[in-house]
mmCIF file of C-alpha atoms in Angstrom:
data_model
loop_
_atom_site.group_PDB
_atom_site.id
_atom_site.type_symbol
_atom_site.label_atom_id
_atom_site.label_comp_id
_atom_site.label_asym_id
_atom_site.label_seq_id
_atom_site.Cartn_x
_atom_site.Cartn_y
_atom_site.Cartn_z
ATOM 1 C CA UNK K 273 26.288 -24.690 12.525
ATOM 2 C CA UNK K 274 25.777 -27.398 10.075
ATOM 3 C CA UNK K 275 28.460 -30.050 9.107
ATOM 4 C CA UNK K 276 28.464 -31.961 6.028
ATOM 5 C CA UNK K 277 30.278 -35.375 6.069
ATOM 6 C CA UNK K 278 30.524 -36.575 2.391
ATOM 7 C CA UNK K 279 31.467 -40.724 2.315
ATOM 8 C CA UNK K 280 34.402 -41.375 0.459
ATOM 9 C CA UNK K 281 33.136 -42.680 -3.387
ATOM 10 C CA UNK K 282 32.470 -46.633 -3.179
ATOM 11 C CA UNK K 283 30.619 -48.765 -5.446
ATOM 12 C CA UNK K 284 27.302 -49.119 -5.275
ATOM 13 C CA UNK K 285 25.902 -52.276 -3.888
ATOM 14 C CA UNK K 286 23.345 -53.961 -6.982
ATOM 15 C CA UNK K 287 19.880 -53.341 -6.445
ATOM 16 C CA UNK K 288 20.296 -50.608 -3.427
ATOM 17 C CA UNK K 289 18.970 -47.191 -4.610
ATOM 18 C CA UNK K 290 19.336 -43.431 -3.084
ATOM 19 C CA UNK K 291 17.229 -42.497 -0.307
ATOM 20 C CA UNK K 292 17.137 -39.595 2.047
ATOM 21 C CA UNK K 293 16.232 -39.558 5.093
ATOM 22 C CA UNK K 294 14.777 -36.388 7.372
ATOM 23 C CA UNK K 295 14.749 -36.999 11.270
ATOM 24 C CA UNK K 296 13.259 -34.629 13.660
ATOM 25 C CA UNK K 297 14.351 -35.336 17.197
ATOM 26 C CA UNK K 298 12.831 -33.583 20.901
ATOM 27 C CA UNK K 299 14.899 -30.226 21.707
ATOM 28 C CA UNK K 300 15.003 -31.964 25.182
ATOM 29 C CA UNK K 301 17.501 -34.038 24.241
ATOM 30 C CA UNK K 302 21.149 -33.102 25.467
ATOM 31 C CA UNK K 303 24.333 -33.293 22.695
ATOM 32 C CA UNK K 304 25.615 -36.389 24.205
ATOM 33 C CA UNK K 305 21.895 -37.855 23.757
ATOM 34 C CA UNK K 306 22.065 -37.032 20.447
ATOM 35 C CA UNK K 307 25.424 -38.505 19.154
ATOM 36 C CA UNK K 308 24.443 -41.494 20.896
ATOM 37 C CA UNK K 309 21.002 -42.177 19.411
ATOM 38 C CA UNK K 310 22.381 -41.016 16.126
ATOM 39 C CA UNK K 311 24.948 -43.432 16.135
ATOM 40 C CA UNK K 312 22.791 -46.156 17.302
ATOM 41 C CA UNK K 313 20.750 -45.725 14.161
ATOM 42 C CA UNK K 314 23.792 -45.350 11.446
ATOM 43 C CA UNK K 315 24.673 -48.670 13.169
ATOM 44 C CA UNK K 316 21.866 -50.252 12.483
ATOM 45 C CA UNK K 317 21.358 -49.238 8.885
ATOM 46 C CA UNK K 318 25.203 -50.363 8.402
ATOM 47 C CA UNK K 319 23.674 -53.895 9.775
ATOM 48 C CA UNK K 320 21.400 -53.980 7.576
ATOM 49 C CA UNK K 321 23.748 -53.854 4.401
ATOM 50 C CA UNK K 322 22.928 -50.364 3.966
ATOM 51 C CA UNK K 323 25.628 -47.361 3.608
ATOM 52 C CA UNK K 324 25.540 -43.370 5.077
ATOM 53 C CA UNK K 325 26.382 -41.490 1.501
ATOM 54 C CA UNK K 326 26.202 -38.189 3.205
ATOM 55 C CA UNK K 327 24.842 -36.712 6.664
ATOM 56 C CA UNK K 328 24.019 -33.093 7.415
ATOM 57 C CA UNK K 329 23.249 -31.842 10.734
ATOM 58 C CA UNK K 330 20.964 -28.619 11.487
ATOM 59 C CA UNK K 331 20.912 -28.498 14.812
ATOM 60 C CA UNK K 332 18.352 -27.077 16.653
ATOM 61 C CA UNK K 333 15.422 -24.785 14.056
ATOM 62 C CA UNK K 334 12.114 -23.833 15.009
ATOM 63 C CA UNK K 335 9.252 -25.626 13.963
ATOM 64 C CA UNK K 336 6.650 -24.161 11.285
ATOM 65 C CA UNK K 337 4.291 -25.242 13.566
ATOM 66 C CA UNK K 338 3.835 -26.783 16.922
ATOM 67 C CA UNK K 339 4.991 -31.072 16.918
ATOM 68 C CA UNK K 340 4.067 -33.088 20.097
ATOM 69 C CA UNK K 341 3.810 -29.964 22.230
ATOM 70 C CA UNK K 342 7.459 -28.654 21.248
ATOM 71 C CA UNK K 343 8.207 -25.652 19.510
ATOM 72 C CA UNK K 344 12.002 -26.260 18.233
ATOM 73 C CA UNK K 345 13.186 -29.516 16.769
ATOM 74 C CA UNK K 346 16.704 -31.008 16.037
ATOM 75 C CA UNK K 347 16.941 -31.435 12.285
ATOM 76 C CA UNK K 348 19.087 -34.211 10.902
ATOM 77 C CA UNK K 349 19.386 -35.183 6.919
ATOM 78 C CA UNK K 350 21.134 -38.384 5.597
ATOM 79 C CA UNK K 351 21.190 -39.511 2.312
ATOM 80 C CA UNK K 352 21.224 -43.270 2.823
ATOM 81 C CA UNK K 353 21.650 -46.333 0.575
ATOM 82 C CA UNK K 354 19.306 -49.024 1.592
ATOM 83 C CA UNK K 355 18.520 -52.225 0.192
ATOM 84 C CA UNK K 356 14.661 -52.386 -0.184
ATOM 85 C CA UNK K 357 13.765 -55.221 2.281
ATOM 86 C CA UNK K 358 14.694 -52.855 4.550
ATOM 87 C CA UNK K 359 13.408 -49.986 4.015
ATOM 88 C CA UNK K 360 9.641 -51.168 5.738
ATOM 89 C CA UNK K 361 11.773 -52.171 9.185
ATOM 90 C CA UNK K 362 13.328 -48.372 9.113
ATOM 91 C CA UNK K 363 10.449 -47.159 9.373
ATOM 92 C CA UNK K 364 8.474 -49.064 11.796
ATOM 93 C CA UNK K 365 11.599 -48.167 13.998
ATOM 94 C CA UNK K 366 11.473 -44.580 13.892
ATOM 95 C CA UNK K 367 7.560 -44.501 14.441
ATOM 96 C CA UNK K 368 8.288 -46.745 17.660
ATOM 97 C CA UNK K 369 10.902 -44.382 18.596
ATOM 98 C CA UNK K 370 9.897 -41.839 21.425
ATOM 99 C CA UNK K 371 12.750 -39.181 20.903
ATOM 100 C CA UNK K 372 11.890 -39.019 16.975
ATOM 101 C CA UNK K 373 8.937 -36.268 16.272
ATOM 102 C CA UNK K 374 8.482 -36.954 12.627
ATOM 103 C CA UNK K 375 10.733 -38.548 10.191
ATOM 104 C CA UNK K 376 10.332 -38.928 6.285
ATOM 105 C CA UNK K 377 12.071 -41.330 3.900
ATOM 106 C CA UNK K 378 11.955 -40.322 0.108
ATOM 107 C CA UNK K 379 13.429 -42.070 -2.563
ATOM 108 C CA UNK K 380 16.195 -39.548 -4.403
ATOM 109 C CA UNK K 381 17.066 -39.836 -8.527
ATOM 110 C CA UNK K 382 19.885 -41.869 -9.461
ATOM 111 C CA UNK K 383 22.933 -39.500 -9.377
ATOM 112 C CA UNK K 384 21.653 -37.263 -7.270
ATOM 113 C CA UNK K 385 23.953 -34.899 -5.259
ATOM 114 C CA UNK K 386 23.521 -33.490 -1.984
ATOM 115 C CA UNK K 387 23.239 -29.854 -1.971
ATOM 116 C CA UNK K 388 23.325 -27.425 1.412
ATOM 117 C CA UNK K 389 21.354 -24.818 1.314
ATOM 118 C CA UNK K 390 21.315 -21.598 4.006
ATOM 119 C CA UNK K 391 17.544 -21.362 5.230
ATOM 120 C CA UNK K 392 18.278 -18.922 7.789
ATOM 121 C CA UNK K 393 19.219 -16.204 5.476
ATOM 122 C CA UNK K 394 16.910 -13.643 4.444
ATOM 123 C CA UNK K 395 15.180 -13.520 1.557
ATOM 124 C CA UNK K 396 16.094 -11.035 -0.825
ATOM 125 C CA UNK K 397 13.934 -8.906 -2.665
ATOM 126 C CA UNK K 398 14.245 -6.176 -4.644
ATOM 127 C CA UNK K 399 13.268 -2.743 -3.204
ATOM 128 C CA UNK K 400 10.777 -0.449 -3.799
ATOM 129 C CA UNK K 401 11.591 2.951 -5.739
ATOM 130 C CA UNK K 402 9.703 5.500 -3.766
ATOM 131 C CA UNK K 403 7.171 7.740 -6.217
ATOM 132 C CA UNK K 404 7.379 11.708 -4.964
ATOM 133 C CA UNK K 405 3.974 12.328 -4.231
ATOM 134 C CA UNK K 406 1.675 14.811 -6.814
ATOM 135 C CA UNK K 407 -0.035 16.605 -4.143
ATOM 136 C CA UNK K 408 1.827 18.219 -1.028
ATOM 137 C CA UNK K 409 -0.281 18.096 2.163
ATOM 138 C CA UNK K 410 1.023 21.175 3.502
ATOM 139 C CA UNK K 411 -1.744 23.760 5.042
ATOM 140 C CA UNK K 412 -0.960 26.857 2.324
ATOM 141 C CA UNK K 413 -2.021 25.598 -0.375
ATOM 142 C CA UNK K 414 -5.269 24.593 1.326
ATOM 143 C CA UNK K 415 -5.762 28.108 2.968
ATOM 144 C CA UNK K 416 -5.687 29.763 -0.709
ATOM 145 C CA UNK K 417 -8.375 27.416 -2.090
ATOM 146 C CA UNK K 418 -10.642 28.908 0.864
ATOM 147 C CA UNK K 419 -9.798 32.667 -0.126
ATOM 148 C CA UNK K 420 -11.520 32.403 -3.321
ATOM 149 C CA UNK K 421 -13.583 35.275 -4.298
ATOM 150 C CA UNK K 422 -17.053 35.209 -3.414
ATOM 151 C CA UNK K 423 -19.850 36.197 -6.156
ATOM 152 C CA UNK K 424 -22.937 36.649 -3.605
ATOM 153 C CA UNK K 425 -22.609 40.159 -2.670
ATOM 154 C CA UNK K 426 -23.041 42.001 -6.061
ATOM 155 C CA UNK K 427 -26.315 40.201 -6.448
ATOM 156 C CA UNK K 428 -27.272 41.711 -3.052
ATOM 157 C CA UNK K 429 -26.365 44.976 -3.878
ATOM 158 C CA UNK K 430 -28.338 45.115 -7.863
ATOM 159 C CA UNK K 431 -31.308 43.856 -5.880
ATOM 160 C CA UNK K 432 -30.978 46.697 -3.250
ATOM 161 C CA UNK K 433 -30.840 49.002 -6.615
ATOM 162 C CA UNK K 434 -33.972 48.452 -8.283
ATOM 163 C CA UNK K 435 -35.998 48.835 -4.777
ATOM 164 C CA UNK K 436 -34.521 52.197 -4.245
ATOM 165 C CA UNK K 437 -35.362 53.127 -7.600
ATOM 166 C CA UNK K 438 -38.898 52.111 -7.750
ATOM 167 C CA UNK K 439 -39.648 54.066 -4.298
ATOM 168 C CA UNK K 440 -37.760 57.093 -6.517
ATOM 169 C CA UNK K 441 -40.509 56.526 -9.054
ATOM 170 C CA UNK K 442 -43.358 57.238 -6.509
ATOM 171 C CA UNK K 443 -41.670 60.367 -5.110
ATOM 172 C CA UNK K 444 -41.152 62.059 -9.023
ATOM 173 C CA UNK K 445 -44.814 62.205 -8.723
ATOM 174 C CA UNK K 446 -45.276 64.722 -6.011
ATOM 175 C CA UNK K 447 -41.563 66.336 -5.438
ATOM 176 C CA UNK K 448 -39.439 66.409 -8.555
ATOM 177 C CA UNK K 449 -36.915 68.702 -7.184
ATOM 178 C CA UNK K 450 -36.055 66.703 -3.922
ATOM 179 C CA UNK K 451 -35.360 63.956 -6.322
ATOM 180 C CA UNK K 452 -32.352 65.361 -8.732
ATOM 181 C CA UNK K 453 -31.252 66.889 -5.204
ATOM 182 C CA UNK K 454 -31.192 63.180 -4.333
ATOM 183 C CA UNK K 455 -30.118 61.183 -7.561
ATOM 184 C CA UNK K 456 -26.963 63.744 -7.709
ATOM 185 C CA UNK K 457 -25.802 62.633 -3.832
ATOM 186 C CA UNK K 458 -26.067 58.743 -5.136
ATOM 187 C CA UNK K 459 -23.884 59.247 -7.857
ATOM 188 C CA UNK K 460 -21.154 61.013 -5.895
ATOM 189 C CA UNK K 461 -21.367 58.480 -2.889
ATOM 190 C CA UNK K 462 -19.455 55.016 -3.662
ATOM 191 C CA UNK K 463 -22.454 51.841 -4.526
ATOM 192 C CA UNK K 464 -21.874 49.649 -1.403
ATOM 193 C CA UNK K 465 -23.445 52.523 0.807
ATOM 194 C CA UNK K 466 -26.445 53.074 -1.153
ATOM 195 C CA UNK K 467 -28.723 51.458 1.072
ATOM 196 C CA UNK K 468 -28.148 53.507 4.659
ATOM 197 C CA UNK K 469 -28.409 56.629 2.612
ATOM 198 C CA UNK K 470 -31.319 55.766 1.218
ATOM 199 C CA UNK K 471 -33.175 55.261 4.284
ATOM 200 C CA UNK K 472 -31.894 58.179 5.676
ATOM 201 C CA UNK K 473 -33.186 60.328 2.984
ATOM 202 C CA UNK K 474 -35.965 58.385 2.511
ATOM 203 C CA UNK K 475 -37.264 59.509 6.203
ATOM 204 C CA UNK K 476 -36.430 62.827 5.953
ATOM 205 C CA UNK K 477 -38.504 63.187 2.639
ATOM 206 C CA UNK K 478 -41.637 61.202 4.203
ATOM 207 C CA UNK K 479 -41.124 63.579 6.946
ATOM 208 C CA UNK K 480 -41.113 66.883 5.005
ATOM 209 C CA UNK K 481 -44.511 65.176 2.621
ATOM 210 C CA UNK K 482 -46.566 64.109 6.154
ATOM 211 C CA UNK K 483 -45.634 67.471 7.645
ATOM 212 C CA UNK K 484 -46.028 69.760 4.873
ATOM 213 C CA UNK K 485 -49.137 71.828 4.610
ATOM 214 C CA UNK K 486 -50.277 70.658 1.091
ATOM 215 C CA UNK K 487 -50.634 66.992 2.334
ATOM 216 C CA UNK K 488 -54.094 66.076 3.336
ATOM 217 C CA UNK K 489 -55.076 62.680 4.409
ATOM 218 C CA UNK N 279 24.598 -20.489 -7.466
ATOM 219 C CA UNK N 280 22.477 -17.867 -7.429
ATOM 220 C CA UNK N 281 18.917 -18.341 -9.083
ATOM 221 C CA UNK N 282 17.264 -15.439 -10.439
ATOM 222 C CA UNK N 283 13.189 -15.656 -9.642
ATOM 223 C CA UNK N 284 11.671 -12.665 -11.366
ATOM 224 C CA UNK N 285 7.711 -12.336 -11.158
ATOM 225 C CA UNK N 286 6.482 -12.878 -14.425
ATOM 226 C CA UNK N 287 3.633 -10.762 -13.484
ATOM 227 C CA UNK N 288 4.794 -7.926 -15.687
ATOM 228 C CA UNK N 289 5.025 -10.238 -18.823
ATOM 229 C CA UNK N 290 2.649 -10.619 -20.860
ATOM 230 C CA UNK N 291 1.151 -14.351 -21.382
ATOM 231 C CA UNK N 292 3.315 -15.284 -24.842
ATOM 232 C CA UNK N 293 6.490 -14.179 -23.252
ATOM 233 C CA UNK N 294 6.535 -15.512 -19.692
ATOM 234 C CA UNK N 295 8.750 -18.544 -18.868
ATOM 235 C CA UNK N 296 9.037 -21.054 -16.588
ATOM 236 C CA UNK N 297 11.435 -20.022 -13.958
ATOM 237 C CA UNK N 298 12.694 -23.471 -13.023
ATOM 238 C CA UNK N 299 12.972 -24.125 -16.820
ATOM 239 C CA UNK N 300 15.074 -20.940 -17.339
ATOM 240 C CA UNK N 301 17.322 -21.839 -14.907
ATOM 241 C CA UNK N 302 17.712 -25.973 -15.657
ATOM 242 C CA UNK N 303 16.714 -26.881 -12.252
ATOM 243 C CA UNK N 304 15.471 -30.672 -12.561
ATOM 244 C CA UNK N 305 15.029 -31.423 -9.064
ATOM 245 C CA UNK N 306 13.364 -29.069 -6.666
ATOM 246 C CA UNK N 307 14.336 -29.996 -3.307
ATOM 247 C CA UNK N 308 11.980 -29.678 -0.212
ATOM 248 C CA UNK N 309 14.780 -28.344 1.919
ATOM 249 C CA UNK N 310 15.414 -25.281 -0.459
ATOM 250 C CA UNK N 311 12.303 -23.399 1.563
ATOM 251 C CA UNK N 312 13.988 -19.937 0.052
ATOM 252 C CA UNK N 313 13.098 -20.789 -3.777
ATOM 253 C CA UNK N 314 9.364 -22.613 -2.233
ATOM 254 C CA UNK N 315 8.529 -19.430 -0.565
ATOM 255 C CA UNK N 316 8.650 -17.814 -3.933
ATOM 256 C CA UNK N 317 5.434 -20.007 -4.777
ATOM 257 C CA UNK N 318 3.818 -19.451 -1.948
ATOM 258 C CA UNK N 319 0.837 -16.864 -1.355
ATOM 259 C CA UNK N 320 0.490 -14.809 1.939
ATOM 260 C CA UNK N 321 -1.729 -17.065 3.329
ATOM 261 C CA UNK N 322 0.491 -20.215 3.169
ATOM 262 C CA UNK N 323 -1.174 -21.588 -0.185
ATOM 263 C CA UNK N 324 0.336 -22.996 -3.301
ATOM 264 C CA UNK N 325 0.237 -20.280 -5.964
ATOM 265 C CA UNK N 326 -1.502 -21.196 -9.208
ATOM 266 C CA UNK N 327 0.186 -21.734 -12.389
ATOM 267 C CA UNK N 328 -1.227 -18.791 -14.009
ATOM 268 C CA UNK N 329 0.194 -16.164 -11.531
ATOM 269 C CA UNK N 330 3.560 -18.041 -10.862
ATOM 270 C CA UNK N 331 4.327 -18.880 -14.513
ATOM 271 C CA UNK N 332 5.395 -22.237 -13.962
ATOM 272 C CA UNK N 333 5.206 -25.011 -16.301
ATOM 273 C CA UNK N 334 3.038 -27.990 -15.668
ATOM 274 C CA UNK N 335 5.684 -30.417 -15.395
ATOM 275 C CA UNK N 336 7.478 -28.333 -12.431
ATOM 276 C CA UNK N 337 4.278 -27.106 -10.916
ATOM 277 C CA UNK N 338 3.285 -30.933 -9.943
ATOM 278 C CA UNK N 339 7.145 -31.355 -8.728
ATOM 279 C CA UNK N 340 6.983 -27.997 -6.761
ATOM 280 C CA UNK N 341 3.446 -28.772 -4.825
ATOM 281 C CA UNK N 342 5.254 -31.929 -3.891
ATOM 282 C CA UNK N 343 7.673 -30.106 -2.616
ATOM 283 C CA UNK N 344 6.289 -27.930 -0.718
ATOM 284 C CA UNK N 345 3.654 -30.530 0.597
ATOM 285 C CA UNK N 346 6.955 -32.074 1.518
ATOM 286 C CA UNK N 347 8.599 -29.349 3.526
ATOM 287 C CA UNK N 348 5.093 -28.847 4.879
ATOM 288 C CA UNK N 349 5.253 -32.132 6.340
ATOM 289 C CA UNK N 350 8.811 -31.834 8.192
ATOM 290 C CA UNK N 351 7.422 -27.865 9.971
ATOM 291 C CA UNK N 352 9.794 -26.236 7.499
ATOM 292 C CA UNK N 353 6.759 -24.237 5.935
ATOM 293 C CA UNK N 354 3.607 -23.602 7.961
ATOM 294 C CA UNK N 355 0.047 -25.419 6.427
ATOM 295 C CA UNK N 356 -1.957 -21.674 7.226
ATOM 296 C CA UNK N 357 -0.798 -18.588 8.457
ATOM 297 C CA UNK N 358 -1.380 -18.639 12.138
ATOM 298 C CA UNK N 359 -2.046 -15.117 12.218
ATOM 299 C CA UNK N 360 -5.468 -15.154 10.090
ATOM 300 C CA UNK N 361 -7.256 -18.149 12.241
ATOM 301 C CA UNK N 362 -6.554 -16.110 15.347
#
């Protein structure tokens, strides 16, 4: 894409210094347009006592941003030696000039040497080492957390307890032997069930105390 | 020549080093937009000194270069994307 043309050595002309110049010319110019405005500006630095060192041409790049309503530009780089009287008419001629979008003169250090560089490449960077993750997001190990035990029941079930017992404690009063009858069956019978039992036998003993013929109201 | 541009991020203060010093560059040119983009944050800015590591006499010769290549559209002024 790019060409590098590299003057053969010459002396130096006394007083001239290094200078490089960056053009940026309209993408609607064709190749032939090109060559010829190119060479009508190498021509006029060489009338000017100045010499082309080296010239590098891009070609066509896009622009960082948008210049004169265009989006591309066609890049050209020469390193130039000028004599200084001239340097002020250069540039007075490339502001004039319609085809140029923005050009840039900079003076270079004394033995300075022209280095290409690739801009399209990528840039490289070094990659990322991917950490295994610490927790899994699969769905068993969030079903097992749910599965823990549950502690609310056996409160339920003490509570029931001391109610049955305290109705007990009225009963011993007036029928002692319905009670062992009854204490014996709760012992036998698993805890969880206490309660329907309870009620059950609870009924049956109001029942046989209303209907009996000792109770008197 | 490849040029090695480590973040000194990971270095403490004492031991970090210029990288333009480690590798003898004296001239930073304004076309080499793959070593500017090193020094330049997400949002198109200049990184400072104290998170690039540079020294003081190549930080002033790298914002000129960049302000450079900023001039010719080879590096954008702001990130497009962020205004919009």
């Amino acid at each position: 894409m790019t060409k590098v043309k590299t003057a053969t050595p010459q002396e130096v002309g006394a007083g001239d210094s290094l200078y490089e110049l960056m053009l940026i010319l309209s993408p609607d110019l064709r190749e032939s347009e090109i060559k010829k405005k190119l060479k009508e500006l190498t021509d006029m630095i060489e009338k000017a006592d100045g010499r082309v060192v080296t010239e590098d041409f891009w070609g066509r790049r896009n622009l960082a941003y948008r210049l004169k309503r265009h989006n591309e530009g066609i890049y050209m780089v020469y390193n130039l030696e000028l004599p200084g009287a001239f340097l002020k008419e250069l540039k007075q001629h490339l502001r004039i000039e319609k085809e140029v979008l923005r050009s840039m003169i900079i003076k270079l250090p004394a033995g300075h040497a022209y280095t290409k560089y690739d801009l399209d490449a990528p840039v490289e960077l070094k990659e990322r080492k991917e950490k295994p993750k610490k927790y899994s997001t699969k769905n068993e190990n969030i079903s097992i957390k749910h599965n823990a035990p549950i502690i609310a029941p056996k409160k339920k079930a003490e509570e029931v307890k001391e109610e049955t017992e305290e109705v007990k404690e009225e009963m011993s009063a007036e029928e002692p032997e319905k009670k062992e009858k009854a204490g014996k069956d709760k012992k036998a019978e698993p805890k969880r069930e206490e309660k329907e039992i309870d009620e059950s036998e609870l009924d049956k003993k109001l029942d046989a105390i209303i209907g009996g013929e000792d109770f008197n109201l | 020549m490849s040029v090695i541009f480590s973040t000194n991020q990971k270095h403490s203060l004492g031991k970090r080093r210029c990288a333009f010093c480690t590798n003898q560059m004296k001239y930073i040119d304004y076309k080499d937009i793959r070593t500017l983009k090193y020094f330049i944050d997400g949002f198109q800015r200049i990184k400072p000194r104290y998170y690039s590591g540079v020294c003081l006499r190549h930080q002033k010769a790298l914002s000129g270069a960049i302000k450079r290549a900023r001039e010719m559209a080879l590096i954008p002024f702001v990130n497009k994307y962020v205004n919009k």
